[in-house]
Coordinates of C-alpha atoms in Angstrom, one line a residue:
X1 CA 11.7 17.4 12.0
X2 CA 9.7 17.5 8.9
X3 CA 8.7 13.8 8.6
X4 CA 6.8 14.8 12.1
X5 CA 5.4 17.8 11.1
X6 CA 4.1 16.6 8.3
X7 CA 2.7 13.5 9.8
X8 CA 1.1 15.8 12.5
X9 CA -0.1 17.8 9.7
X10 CA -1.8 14.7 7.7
X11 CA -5.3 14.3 8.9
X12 CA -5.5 16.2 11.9
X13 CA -8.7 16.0 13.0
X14 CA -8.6 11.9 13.2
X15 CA -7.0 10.8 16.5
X16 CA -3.7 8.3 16.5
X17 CA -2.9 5.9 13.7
X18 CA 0.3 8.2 13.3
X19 CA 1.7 4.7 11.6
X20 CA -0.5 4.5 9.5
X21 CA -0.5 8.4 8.1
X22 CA 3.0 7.8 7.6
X23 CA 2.6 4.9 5.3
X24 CA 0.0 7.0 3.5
X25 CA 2.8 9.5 3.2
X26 CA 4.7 7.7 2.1
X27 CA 2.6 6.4 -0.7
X28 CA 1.6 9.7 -1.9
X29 CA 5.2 10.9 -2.1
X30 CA 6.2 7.6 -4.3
X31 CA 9.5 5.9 -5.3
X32 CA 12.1 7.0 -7.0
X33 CA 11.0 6.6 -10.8
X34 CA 14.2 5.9 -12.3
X35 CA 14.3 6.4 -16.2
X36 CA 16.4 3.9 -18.2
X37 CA 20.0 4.7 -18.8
X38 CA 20.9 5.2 -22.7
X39 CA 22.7 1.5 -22.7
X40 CA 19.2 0.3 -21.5
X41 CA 16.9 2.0 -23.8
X42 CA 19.4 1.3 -26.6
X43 CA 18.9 -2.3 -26.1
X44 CA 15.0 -2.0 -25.5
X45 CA 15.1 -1.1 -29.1
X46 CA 16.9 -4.3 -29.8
X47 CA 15.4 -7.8 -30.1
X48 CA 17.2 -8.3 -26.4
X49 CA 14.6 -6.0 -25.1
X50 CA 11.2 -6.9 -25.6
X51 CA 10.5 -8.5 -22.6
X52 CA 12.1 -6.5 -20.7
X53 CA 10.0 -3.8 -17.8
X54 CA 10.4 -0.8 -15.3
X55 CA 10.0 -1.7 -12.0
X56 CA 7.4 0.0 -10.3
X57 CA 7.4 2.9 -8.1
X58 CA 3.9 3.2 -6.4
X59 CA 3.2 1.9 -3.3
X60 CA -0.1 0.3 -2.7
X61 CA -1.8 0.4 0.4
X62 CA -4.8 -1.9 2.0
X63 CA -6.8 -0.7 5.3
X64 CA -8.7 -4.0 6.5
X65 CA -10.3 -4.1 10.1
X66 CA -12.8 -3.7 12.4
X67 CA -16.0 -0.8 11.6
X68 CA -15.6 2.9 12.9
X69 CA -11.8 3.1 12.7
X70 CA -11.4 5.7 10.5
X71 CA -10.5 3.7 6.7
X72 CA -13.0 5.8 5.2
X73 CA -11.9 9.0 6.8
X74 CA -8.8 8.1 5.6
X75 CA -9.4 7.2 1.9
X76 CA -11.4 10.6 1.5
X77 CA -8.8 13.5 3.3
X78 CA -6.3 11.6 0.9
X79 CA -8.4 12.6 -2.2
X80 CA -8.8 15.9 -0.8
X81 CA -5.4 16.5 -1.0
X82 CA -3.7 14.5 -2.9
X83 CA -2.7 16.1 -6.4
X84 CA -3.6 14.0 -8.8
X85 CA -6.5 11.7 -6.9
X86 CA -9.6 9.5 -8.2
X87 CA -12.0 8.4 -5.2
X88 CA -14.7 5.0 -6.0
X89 CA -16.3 2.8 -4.1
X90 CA -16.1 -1.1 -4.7
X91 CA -19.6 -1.8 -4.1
X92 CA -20.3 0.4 -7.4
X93 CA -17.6 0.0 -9.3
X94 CA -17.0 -2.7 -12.6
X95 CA -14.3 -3.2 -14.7
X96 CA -14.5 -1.2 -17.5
X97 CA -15.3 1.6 -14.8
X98 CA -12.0 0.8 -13.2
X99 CA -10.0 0.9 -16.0
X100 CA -11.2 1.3 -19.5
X101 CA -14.6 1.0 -21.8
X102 CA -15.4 0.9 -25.5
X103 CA -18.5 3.6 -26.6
X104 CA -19.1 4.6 -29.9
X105 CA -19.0 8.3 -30.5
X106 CA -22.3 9.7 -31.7
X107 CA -20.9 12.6 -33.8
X108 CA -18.7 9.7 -36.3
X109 CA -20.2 6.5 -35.2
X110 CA -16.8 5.4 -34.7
X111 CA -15.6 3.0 -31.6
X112 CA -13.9 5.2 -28.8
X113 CA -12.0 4.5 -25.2
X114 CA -13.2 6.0 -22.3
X115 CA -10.6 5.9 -19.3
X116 CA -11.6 4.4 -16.1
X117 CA -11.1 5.7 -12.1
X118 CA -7.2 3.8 -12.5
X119 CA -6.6 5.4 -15.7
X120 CA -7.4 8.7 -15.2
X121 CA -6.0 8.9 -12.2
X122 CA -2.3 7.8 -14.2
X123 CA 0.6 9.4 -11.9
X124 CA -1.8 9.6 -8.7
X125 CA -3.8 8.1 -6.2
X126 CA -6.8 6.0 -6.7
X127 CA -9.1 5.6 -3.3
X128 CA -11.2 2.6 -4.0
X129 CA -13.5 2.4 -0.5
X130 CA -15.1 -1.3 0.3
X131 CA -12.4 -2.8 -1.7
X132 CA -14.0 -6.8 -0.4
X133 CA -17.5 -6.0 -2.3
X134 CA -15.8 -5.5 -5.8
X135 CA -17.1 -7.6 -8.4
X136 CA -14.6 -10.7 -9.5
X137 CA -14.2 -9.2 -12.9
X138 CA -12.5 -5.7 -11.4
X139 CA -10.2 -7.6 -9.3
X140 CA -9.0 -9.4 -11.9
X141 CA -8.4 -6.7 -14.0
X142 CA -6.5 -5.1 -11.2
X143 CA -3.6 -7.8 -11.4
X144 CA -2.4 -5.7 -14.2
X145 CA -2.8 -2.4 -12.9
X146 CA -1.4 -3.2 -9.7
X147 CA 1.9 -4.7 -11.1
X148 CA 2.6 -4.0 -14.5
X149 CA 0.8 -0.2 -14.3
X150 CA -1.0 -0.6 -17.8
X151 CA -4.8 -1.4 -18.6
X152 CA -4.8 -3.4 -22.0
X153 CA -7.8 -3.7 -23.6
X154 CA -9.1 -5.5 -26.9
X155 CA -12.3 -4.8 -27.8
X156 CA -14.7 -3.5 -31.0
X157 CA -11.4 -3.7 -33.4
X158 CA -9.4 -1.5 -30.8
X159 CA -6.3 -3.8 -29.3
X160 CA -4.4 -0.9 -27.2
X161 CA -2.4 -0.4 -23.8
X162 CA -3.2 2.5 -22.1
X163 CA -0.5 3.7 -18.9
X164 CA -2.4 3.1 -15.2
X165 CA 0.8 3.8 -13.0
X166 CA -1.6 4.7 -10.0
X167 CA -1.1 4.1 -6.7
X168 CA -3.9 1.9 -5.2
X169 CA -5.6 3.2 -1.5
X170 CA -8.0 0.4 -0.5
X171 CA -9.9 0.2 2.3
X172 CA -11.7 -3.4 3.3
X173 CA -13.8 -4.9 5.6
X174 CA -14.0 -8.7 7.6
X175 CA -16.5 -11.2 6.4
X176 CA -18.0 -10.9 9.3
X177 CA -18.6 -8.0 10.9
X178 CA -15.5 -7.9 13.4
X179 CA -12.3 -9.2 12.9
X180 CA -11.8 -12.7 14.0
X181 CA -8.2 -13.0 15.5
X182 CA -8.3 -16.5 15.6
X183 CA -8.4 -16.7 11.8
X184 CA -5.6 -15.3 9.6
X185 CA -6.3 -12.3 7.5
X186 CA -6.9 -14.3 4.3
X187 CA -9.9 -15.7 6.0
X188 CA -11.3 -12.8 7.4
X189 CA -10.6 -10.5 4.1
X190 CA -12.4 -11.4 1.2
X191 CA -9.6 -11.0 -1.6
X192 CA -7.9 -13.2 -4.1
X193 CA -4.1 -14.3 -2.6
X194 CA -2.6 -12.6 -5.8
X195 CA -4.1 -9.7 -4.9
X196 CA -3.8 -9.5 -1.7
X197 CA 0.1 -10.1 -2.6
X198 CA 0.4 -7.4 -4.3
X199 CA 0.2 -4.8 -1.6
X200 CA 3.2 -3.5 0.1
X201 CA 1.8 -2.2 3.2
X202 CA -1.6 -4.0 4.8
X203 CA -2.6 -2.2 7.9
X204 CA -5.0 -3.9 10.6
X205 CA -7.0 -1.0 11.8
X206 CA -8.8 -3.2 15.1
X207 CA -10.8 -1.6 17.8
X208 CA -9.1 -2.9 21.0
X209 CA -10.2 -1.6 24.1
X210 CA -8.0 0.5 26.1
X211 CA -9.0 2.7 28.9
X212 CA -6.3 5.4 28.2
X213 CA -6.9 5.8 24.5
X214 CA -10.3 5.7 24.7
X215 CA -10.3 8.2 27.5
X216 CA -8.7 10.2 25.2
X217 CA -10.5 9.6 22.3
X218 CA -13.6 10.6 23.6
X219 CA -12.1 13.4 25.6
X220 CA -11.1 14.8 22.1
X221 CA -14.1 14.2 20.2
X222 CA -16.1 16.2 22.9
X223 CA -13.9 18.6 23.0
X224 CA -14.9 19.2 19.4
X225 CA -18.4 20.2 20.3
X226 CA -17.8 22.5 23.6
X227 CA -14.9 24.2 25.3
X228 CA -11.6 23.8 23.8
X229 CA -9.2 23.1 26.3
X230 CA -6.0 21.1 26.4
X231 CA -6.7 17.1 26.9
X232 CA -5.8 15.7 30.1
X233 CA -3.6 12.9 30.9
X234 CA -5.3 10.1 33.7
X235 CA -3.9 11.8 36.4
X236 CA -5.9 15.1 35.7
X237 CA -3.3 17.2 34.7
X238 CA -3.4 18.8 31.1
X239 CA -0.9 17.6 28.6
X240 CA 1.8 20.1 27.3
X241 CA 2.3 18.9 23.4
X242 CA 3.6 20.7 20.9
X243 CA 1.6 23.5 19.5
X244 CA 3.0 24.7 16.7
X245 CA 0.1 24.7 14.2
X246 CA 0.2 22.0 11.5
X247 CA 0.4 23.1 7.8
X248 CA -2.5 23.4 6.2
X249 CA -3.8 21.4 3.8
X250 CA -3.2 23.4 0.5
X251 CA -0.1 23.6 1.6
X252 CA 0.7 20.1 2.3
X253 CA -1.0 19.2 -1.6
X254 CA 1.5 20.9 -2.6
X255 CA 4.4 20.1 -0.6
X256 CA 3.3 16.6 -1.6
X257 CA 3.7 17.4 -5.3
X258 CA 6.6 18.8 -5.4
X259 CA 8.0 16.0 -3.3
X260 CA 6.8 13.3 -5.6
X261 CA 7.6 15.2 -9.3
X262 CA 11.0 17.1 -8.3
X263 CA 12.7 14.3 -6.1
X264 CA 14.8 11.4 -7.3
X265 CA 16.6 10.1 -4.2
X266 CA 19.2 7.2 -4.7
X267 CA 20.4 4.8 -2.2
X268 CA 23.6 5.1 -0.6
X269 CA 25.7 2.1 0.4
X270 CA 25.2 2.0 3.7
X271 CA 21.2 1.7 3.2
X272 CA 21.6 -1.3 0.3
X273 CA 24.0 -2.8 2.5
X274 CA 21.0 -2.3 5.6
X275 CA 17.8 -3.6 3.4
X276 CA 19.9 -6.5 2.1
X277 CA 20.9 -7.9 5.5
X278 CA 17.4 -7.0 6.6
X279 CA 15.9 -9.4 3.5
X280 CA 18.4 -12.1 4.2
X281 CA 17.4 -12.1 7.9
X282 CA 13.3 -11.9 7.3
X283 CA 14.6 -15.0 4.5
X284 CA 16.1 -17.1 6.9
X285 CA 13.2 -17.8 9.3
X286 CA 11.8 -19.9 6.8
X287 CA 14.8 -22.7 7.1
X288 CA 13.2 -24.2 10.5
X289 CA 9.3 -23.2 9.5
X290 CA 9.4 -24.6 5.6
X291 CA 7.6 -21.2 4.9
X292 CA 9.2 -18.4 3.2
X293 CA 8.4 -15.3 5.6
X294 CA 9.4 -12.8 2.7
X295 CA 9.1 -12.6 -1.0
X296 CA 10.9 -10.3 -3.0
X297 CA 8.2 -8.0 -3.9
X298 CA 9.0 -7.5 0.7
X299 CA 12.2 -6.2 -0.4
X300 CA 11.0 -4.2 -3.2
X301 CA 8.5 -2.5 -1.2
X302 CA 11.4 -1.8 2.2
X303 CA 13.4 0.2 -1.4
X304 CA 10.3 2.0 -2.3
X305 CA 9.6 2.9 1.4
X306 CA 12.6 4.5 1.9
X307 CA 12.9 6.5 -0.9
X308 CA 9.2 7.9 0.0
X309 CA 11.1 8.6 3.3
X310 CA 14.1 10.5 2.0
X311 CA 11.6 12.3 -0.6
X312 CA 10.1 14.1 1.9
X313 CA 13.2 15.7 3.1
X314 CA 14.2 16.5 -0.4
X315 CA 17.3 14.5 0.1
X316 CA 19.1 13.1 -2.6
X317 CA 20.0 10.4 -0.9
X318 CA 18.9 7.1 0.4
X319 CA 20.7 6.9 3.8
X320 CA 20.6 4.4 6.4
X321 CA 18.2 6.0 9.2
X322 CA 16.1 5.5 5.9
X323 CA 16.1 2.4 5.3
X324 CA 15.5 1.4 9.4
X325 CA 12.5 3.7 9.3
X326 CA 11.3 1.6 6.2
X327 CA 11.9 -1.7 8.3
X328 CA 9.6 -0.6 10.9
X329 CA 7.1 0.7 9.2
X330 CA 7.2 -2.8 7.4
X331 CA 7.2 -4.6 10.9
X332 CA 4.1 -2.4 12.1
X333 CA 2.3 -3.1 8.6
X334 CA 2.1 -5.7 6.6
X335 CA 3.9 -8.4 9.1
X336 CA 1.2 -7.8 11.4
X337 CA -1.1 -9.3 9.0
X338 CA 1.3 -12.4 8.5
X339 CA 0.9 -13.7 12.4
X340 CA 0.1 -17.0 12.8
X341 CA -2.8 -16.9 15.1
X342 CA -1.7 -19.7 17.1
X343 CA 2.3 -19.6 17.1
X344 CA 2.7 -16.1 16.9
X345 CA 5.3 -16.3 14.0
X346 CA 5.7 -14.2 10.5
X347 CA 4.3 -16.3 7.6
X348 CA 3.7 -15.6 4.4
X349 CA 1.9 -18.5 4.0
X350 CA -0.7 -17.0 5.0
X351 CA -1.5 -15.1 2.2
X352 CA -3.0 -18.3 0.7
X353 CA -6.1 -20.6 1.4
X354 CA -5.7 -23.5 3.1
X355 CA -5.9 -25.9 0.3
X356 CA -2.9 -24.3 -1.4
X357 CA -0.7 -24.6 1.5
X358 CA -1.3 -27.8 2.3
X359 CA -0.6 -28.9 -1.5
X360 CA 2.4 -26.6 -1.4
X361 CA 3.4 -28.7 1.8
X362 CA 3.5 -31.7 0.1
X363 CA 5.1 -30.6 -2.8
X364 CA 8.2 -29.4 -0.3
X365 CA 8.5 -32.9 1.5
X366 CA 8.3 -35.2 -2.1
X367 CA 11.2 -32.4 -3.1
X368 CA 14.6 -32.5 -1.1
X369 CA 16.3 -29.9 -3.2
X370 CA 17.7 -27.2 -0.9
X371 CA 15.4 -24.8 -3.2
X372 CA 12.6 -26.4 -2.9
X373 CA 10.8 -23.5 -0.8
X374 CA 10.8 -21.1 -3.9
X375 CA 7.8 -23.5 -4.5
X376 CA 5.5 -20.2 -2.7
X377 CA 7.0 -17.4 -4.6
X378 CA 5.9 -19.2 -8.1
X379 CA 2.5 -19.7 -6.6
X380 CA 1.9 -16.1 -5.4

């Protein structure tokens, strides 16, 4: 299968989180970037048109949890090979270093743009490491970037729009120095709810203790500085996994490449039909709770998931095993970081502070319109 070889082949040396090298996978593959049909572009000509927008096809990523589980690893053997990559830490990172300054050239004395890690890295990946200690101003500024995929800048006479459709692979720690599980991850994350919105897969990476993975965790890192035998399970006798050698890395740049410039899957019935009644279900836990426990930026993540997946087959199609990986990866993701701490249910109420929710609350019970919960898709 070559969505298991490929994941065995991602980051071999870093033990487990096979979920989370798929998501990256999928990220670096992409979406399908559709291009507008000639009725479409006709009317963006028009009047009619102006306000109309692509959607998106990047997926961006957040890696939040506990210290020495691998974000960092992560963020860098993604720059190593992804094709088109810019790698930046949040601690020493501002704005216009993020996206775009204003320096006068010293040849004409005449106001210039210099492009930022986002721009530069247009049509990539941009690794931003310690994503929490960003300054305020480069988050805001990454509301655009992150949604619309252009910088705009207006400074020293120059009012321009520069293209930023970048991928975003950020890697974050808790306020404190663990994760607190009796907190939601708004509280133990400090990011901005629109921000933290905006991501379509947010992976808890938490060091839990458990005596067989741990057994082989060290037994493997060990391993790496003496004999090199096959690991063993707890009974003492060696494992028998596969050993076909994974692809190497140049290889799998490429691969990657070609998967993401030469690919334009489309969905097939069958996986529409699968990622609507999938939207419709995650919608209608929210008629007993009062919270919506999906948005639609959920369902346009599950459509950019699964055509990452069928990219990577070089498939033209969308098809339905598709669109059920894309559900679980969503399950094992970003609906992790939506548990209620105490009841154990999918919220995405939790996404904002407090204060907002209890507001939005009671907005929803002076409202009896049967719409009234669209009240937390306005706010995000």
């Amino acid at each position: 299968d070559v969505y298991d070889l490929l994941v065995r082949s991602f980051a071999p040396s870093l033990f487990g989180r096979e979920d989370v090298k798929k998501g990256i996978l999928c990220q670096l593959v992409g979406g399908t970037h559709l291009l507008p049909s000639a009725e479409e572009e006709g009317e963006t000509r028009g009047q009619e048109g102006k306000g109309k927008s692509k959607a998106r096809h990047e997926l961006h990523i957040l890696l939040c949890g506990d210290p020495a589980t691998a974000k960092s690893q992560l963020l860098q053997y993604v720059h190593k090979i992804s094709p088109r990559c810019m790698y930046t830490s949040g601690r020493g990172s501002s704005a216009v270093g993020l996206t775009v300054c204003v320096s006068k050239d010293p040849e004409t004395r005449e106001f210039v743009l210099e492009s930022g890690a986002v721009v530069l890295a247009d049509g990539g990946v941009c690794c931003i490491d310690e994503f929490d200690k960003m300054e305020e101003a480069g988050r805001s500024i990454l509301h655009e970037v992150m949604e619309q995929q252009t910088v705009t800048v207006a400074k020293a006479g120059i009012v321009a729009s520069l293209n930023a459709r970048t991928a975003i692979l950020a890697s974050a720690n808790p306020v404190s120095s663990r994760y607190d599980r009796r907190r939601a991850v708004i509280e133990n994350i400090n990011l901005p709810p629109s921000l933290f919105s905006r991501f379509d897969l947010i992976y808890l990476l938490l060091d839990t203790a458990d005596p067989r993975t741990d057994r082989l965790l060290a037994h493997r890192l060990c391993r790496s500085f003496g004999s090199r035998k096959s690991p063993e399970t707890d009974d003492g006798s060696a494992t028998h996994a596969d050993t076909r050698p994974p692809l190497p890395a140049g290889f799998l740049g490429l691969y990657i490449a070609y998967c993401r410039y030469r690919c334009a899957p489309r969905l097939t019935l069958e996986a529409r039909d699968h990622l609507r009644d999938e939207y419709l279900r995650m919608r209608h836990r929210d008629v007993t709770s009062k919270h919506p426990t999906a948005t639609i930026r959920q369902l346009e993540s599950l459509i950019r998931i699964s055509e990452a997946l069928a990219k990577m087959r070089l498939s033209k199609e969308v098809t339905r095993a598709d669109a059920i990986e894309a559900v679980r990866l969503m399950n094992l993701a970003t609906y992790q970081s939506l548990v209620d701490p105490y009841t154990g249910e999918h919220c995405v109420k939790h996404i904002h502070p407090p204060h907002s929710v209890q507001a939005a609350d009671k907005n929803v019970s002076r409202n009896t319109r049967p719409s009234s919960h669209l009240y937390f898709l306005k706010s995000s």
